[in-house]
Coordinates of C-alpha atoms in Angstrom, one line a residue:
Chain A
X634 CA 6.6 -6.3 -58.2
X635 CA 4.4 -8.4 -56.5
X636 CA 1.7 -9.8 -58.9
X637 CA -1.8 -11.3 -58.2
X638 CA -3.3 -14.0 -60.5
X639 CA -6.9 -15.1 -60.2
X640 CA -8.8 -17.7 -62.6
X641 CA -12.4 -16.7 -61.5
X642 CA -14.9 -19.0 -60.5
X643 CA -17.8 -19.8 -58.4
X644 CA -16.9 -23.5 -57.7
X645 CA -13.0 -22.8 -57.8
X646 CA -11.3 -19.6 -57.7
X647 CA -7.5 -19.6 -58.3
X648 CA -5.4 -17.5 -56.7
X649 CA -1.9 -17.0 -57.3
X650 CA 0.7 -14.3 -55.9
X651 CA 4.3 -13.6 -57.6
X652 CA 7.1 -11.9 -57.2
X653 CA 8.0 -10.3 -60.3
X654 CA 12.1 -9.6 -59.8
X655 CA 14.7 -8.2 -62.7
X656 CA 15.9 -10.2 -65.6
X657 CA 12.1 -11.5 -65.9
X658 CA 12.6 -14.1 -62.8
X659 CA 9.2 -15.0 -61.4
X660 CA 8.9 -16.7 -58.3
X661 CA 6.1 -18.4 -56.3
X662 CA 4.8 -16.2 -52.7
X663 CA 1.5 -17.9 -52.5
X664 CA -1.1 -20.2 -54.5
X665 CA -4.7 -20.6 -53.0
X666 CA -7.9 -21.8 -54.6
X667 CA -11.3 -20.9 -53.0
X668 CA -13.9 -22.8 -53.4
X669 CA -17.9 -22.5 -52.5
X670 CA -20.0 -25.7 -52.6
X671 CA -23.2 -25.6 -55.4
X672 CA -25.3 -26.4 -52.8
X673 CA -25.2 -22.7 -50.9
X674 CA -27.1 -20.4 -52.5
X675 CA -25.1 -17.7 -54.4
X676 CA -24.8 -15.0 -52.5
X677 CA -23.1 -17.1 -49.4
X678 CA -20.7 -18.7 -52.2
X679 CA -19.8 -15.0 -53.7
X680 CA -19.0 -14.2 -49.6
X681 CA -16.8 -17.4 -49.5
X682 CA -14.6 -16.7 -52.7
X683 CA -14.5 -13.2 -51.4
X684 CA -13.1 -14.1 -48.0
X685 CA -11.0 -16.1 -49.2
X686 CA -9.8 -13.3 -51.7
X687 CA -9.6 -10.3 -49.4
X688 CA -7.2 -12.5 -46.6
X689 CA -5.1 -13.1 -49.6
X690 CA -5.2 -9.5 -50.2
X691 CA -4.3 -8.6 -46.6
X692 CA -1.6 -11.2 -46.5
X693 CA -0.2 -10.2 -49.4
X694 CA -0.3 -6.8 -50.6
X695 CA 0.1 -7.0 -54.1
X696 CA 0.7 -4.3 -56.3
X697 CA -1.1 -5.7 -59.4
X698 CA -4.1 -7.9 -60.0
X699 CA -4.3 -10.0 -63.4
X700 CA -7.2 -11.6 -64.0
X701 CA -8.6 -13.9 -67.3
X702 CA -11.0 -11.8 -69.5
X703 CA -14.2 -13.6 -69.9
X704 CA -16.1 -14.3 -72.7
X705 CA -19.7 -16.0 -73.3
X706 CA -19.3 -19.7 -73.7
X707 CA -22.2 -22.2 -74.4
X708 CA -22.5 -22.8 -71.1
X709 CA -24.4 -20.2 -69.7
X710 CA -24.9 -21.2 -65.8
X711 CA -21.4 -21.6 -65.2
X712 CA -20.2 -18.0 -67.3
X713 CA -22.9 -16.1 -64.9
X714 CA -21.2 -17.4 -61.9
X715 CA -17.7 -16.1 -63.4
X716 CA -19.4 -13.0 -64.2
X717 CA -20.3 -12.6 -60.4
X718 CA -17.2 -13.4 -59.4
X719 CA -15.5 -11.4 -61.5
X720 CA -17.4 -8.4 -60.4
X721 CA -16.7 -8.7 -56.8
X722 CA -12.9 -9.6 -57.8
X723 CA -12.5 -6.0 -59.6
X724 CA -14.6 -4.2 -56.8
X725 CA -12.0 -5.5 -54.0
X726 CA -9.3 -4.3 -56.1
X727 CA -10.6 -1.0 -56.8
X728 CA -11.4 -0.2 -53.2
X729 CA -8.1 -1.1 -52.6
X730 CA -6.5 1.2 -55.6
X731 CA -5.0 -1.9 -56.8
X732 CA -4.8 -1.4 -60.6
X733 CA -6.4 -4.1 -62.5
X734 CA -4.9 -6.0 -66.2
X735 CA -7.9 -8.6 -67.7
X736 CA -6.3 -11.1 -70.0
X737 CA -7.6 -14.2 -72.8
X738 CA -7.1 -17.3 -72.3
X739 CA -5.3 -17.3 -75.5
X740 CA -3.1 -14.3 -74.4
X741 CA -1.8 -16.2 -71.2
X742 CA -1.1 -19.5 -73.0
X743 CA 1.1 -18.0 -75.1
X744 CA 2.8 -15.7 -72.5
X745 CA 4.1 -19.3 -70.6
X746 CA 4.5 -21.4 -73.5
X747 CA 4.4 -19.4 -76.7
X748 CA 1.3 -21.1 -78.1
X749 CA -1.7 -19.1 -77.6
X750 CA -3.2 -23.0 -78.1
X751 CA -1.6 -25.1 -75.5
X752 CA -3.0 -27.6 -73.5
X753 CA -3.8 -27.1 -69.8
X754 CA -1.1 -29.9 -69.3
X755 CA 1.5 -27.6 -70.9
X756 CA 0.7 -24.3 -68.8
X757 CA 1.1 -26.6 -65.7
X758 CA 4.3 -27.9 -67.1
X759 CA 5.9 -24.6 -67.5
X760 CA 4.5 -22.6 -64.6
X761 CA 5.8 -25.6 -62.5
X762 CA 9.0 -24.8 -65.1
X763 CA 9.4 -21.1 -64.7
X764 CA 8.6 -20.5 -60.8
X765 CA 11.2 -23.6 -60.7
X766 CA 8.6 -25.5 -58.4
X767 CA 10.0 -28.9 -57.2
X768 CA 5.7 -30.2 -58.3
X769 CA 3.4 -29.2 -60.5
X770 CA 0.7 -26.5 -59.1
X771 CA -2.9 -28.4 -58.6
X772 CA -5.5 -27.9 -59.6
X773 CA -5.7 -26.5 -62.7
X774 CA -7.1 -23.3 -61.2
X775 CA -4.0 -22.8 -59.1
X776 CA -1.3 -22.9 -62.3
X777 CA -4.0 -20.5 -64.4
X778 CA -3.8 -18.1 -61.8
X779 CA -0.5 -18.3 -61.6
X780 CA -0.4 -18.4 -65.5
X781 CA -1.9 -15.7 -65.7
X782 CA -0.2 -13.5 -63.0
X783 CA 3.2 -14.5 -65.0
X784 CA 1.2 -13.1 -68.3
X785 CA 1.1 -9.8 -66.7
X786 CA 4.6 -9.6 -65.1
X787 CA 5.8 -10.4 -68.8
X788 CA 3.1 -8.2 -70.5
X789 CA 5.2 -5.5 -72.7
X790 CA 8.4 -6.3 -71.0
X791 CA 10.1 -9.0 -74.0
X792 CA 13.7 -10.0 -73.6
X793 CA 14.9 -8.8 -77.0
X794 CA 15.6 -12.4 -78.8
X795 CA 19.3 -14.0 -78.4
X796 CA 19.9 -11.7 -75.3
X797 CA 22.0 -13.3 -72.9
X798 CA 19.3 -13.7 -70.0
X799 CA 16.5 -14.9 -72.5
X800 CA 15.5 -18.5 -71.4
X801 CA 14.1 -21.0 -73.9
X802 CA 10.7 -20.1 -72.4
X803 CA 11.0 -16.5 -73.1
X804 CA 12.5 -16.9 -76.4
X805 CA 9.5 -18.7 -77.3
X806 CA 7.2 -15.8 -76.3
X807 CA 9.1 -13.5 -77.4
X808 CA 8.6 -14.9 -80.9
X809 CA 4.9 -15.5 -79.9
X810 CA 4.6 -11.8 -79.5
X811 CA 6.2 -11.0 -83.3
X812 CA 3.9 -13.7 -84.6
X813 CA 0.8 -12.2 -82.8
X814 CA 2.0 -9.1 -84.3
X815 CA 2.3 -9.8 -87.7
X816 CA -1.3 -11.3 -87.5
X817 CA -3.2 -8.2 -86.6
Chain B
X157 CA -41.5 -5.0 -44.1
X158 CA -39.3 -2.7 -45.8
X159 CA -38.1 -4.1 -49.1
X160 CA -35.3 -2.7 -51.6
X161 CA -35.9 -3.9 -55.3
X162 CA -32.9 -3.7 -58.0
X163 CA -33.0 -4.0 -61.9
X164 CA -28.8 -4.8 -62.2
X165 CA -27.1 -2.9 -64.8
X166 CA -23.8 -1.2 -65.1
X167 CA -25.1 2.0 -67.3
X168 CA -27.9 2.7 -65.1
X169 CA -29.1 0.4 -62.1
X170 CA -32.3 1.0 -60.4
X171 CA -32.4 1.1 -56.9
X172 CA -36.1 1.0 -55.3
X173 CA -36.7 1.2 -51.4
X174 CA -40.8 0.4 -50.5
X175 CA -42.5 -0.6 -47.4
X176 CA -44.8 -3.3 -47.7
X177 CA -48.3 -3.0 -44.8
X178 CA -50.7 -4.9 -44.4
X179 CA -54.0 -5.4 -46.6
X180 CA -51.4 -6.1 -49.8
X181 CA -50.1 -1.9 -49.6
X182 CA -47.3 -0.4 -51.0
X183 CA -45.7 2.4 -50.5
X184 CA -42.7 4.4 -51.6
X185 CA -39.7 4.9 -49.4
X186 CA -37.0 6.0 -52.3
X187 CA -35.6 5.4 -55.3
X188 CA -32.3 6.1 -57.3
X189 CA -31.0 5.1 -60.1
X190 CA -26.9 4.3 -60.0
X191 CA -25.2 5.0 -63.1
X192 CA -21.7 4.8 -64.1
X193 CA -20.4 6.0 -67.5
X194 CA -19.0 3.9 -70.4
X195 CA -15.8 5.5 -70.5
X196 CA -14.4 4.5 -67.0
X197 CA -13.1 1.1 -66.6
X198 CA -15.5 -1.7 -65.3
X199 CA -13.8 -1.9 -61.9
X200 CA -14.0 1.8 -60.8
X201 CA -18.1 1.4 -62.5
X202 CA -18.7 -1.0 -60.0
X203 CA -17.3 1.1 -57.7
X204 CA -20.1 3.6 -58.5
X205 CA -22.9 1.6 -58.4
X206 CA -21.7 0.3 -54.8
X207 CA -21.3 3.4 -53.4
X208 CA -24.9 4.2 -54.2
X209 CA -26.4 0.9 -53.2
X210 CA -24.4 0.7 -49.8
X211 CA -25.3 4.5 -49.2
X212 CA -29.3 3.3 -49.8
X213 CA -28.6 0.1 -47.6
X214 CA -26.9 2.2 -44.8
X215 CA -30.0 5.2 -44.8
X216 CA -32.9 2.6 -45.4
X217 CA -31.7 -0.4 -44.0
X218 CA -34.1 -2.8 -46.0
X219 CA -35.2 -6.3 -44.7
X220 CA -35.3 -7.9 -48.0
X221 CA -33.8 -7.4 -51.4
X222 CA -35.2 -8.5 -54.7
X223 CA -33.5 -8.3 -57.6
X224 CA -34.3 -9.4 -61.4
X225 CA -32.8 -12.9 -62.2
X226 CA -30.2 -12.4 -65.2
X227 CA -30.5 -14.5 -68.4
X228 CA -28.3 -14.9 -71.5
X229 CA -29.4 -12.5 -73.9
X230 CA -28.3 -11.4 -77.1
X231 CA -25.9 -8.7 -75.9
X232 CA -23.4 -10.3 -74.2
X233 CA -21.2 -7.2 -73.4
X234 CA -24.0 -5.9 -71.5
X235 CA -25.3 -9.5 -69.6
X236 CA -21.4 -9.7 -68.5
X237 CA -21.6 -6.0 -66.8
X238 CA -24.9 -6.5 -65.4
X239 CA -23.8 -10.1 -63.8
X240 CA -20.9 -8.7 -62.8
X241 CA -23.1 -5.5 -60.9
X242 CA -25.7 -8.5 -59.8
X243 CA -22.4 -10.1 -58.1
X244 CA -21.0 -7.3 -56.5
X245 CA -25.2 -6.7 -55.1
X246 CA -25.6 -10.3 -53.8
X247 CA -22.1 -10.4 -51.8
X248 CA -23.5 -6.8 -50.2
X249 CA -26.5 -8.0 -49.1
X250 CA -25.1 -11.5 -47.8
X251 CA -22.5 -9.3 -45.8
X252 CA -25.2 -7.5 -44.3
X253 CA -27.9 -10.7 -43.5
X254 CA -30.0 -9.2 -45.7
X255 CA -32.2 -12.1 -47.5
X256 CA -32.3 -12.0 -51.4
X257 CA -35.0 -13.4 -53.7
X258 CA -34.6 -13.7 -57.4
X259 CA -37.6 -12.9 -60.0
X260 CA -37.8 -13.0 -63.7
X261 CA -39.1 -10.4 -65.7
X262 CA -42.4 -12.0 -66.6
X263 CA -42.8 -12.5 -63.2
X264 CA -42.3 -9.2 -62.5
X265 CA -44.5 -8.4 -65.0
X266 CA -47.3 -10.7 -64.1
X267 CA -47.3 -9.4 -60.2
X268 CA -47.6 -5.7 -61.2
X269 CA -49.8 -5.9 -64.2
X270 CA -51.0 -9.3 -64.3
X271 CA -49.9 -10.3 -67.2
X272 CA -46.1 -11.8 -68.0
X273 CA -45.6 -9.8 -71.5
X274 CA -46.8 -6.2 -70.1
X275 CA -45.3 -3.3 -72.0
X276 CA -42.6 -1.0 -70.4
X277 CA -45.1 1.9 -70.4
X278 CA -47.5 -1.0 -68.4
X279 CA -45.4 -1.3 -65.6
X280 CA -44.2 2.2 -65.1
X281 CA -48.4 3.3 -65.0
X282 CA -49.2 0.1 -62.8
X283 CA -46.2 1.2 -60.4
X284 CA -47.3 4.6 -60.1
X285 CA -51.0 3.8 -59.4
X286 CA -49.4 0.8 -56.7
X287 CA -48.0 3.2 -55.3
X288 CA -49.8 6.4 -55.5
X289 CA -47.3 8.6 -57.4
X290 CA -48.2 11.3 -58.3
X291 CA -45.8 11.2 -61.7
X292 CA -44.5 8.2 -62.9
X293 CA -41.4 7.1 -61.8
X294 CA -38.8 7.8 -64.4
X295 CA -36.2 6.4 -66.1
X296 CA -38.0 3.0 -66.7
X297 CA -34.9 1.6 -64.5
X298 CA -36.7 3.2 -61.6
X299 CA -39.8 1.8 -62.2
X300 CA -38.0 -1.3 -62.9
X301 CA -36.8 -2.0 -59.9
X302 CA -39.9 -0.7 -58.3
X303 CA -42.0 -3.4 -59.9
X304 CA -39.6 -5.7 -58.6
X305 CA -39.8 -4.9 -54.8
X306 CA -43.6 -4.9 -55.7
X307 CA -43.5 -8.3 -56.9
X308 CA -41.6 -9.8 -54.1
X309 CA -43.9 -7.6 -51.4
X310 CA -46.5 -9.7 -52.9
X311 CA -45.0 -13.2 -53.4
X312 CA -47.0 -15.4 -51.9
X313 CA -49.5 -13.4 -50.4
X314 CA -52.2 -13.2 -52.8
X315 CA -55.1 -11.6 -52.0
X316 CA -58.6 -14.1 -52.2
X317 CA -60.3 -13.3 -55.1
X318 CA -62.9 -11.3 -54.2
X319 CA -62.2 -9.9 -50.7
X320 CA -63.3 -6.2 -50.0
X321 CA -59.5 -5.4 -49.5
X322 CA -58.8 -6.5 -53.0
X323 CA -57.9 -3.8 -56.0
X324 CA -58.2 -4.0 -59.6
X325 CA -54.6 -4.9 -59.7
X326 CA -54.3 -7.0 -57.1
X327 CA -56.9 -9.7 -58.3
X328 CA -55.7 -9.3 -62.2
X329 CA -52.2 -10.5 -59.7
X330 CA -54.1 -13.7 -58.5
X331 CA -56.1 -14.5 -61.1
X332 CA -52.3 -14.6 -63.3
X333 CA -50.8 -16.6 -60.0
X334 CA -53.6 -18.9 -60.8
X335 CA -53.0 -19.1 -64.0
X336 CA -49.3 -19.8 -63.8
X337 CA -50.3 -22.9 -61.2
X338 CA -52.4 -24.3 -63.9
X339 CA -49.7 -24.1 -66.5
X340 CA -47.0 -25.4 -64.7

């Protein structure tokens, strides 16, 4: 299945396709960050991101879009922007029947290294890990949206723990998933 | 000049089409109000509102679109759908060249009643008498959005205080532009 990941944002948008194969295998098909400079007004930024976003779309054809949830933070101008964004991202998608997953920070950070916690270091570190990437993905807008198209491929789909094709990586999330379970 | 005014929102979002003469007139071309309802998800209620507003773009084909400027409020559920509809609005109108102007609530206030912290019910009466309704315009989205077009019909372009052309309305409307240059 192939997978869309996008980190919204005005300033940078991360886009990252996957292939989602058997056995839980990801692998990279295409990471791209669009960007629109603060000094154009925003309605000429939203038409940059989305250009940016609908040749990926063309070019790609994926089957699913993941995308982070957002929540209010304390800073205010930069969470309208993402709400903008946002909006035109699920709009494309929509017209285009592409089903659409939203997912928290927290949610994704444990889906690629078990700790709903981790530092952005450690997402790049294992995206780099599990699409077995020669570098790391950069900026950090590229390995969220890859991050978080990895979240969705996983999403419900668990190796049972001490099967024989469970890495360490899914091991780990694997148990995430109990722990998150046992919480709520 | 023929001017489309929205007041965003993803329940209900108000879609007003005016044309603007000379001598500071207003009249009404149409208005809608979009809605889309809570239980669908937020990418195929965006979908809704679009097809609305595109299907008003493509029948009045307005020169200028004003649009209430979105701040933090209280409820953030609700300021996330309506940035995410006042995204999806602004990358429409950019598509089509379509210039967009930005306008607070007070100063949509202020341009149709004179005076920043008008009432609801002040509005939607000044709107109708603007415009020479004869009901007023209902839901107060409607008006809304009305008002706004109003506001931006009349940026600028003040009346002199005094002149034979000038209403009521329209010289409460400079004397508060006056008054706002004073305070700021």
């Amino acid at each position: 299945m192939r997978i869309l990941g996008v980190d919204p944002g005005l300033t940078r948008c991360g886009l990252g396709v996957i292939e989602s194969a058997s056995a839980r295998r990801v692998t990279l098909v295409d990471v791209r960050v669009a960007t629109s400079p603060s000094t154009l007004e925003t309605p000429a930024r939203l038409a940059q991101i989305s250009a940016v976003l609908e040749a990926v779309l063309d070019e790609h054809r994926p089957e699913a879009l993941a995308m982070e949830r957002i929540f209010a933070r304390s800073n205010v101008s930069t969470i309208m922007g993402t709400a903008q964004v946002s909006g035109v991202i699920m709009l494309a998608a929509e017209r285009r029947g592409i089903p659409l997953s939203l997912y928290t920070p927290s949610e994704v950070k444990a889906a690629v290294t078990g700790d709903g916690r981790a530092g952005k270091e450690q997402v790049t570190f294992m995206v780099q890990r599990l699409l077995g990437l020669a570098e790391a993905p950069r900026p950090a807008d590229a390995a969220d949206a890859l991050a978080i198209g990895i979240a969705h491929a996983w999403r419900g789909a668990a190796a049972p723990v001490g099967s024989g094709a469970t890495t360490d990586a899914q091991r780990r999330w694997a148990e995430a998933e109990k722990a998150a379970r046992r919480r709520s």
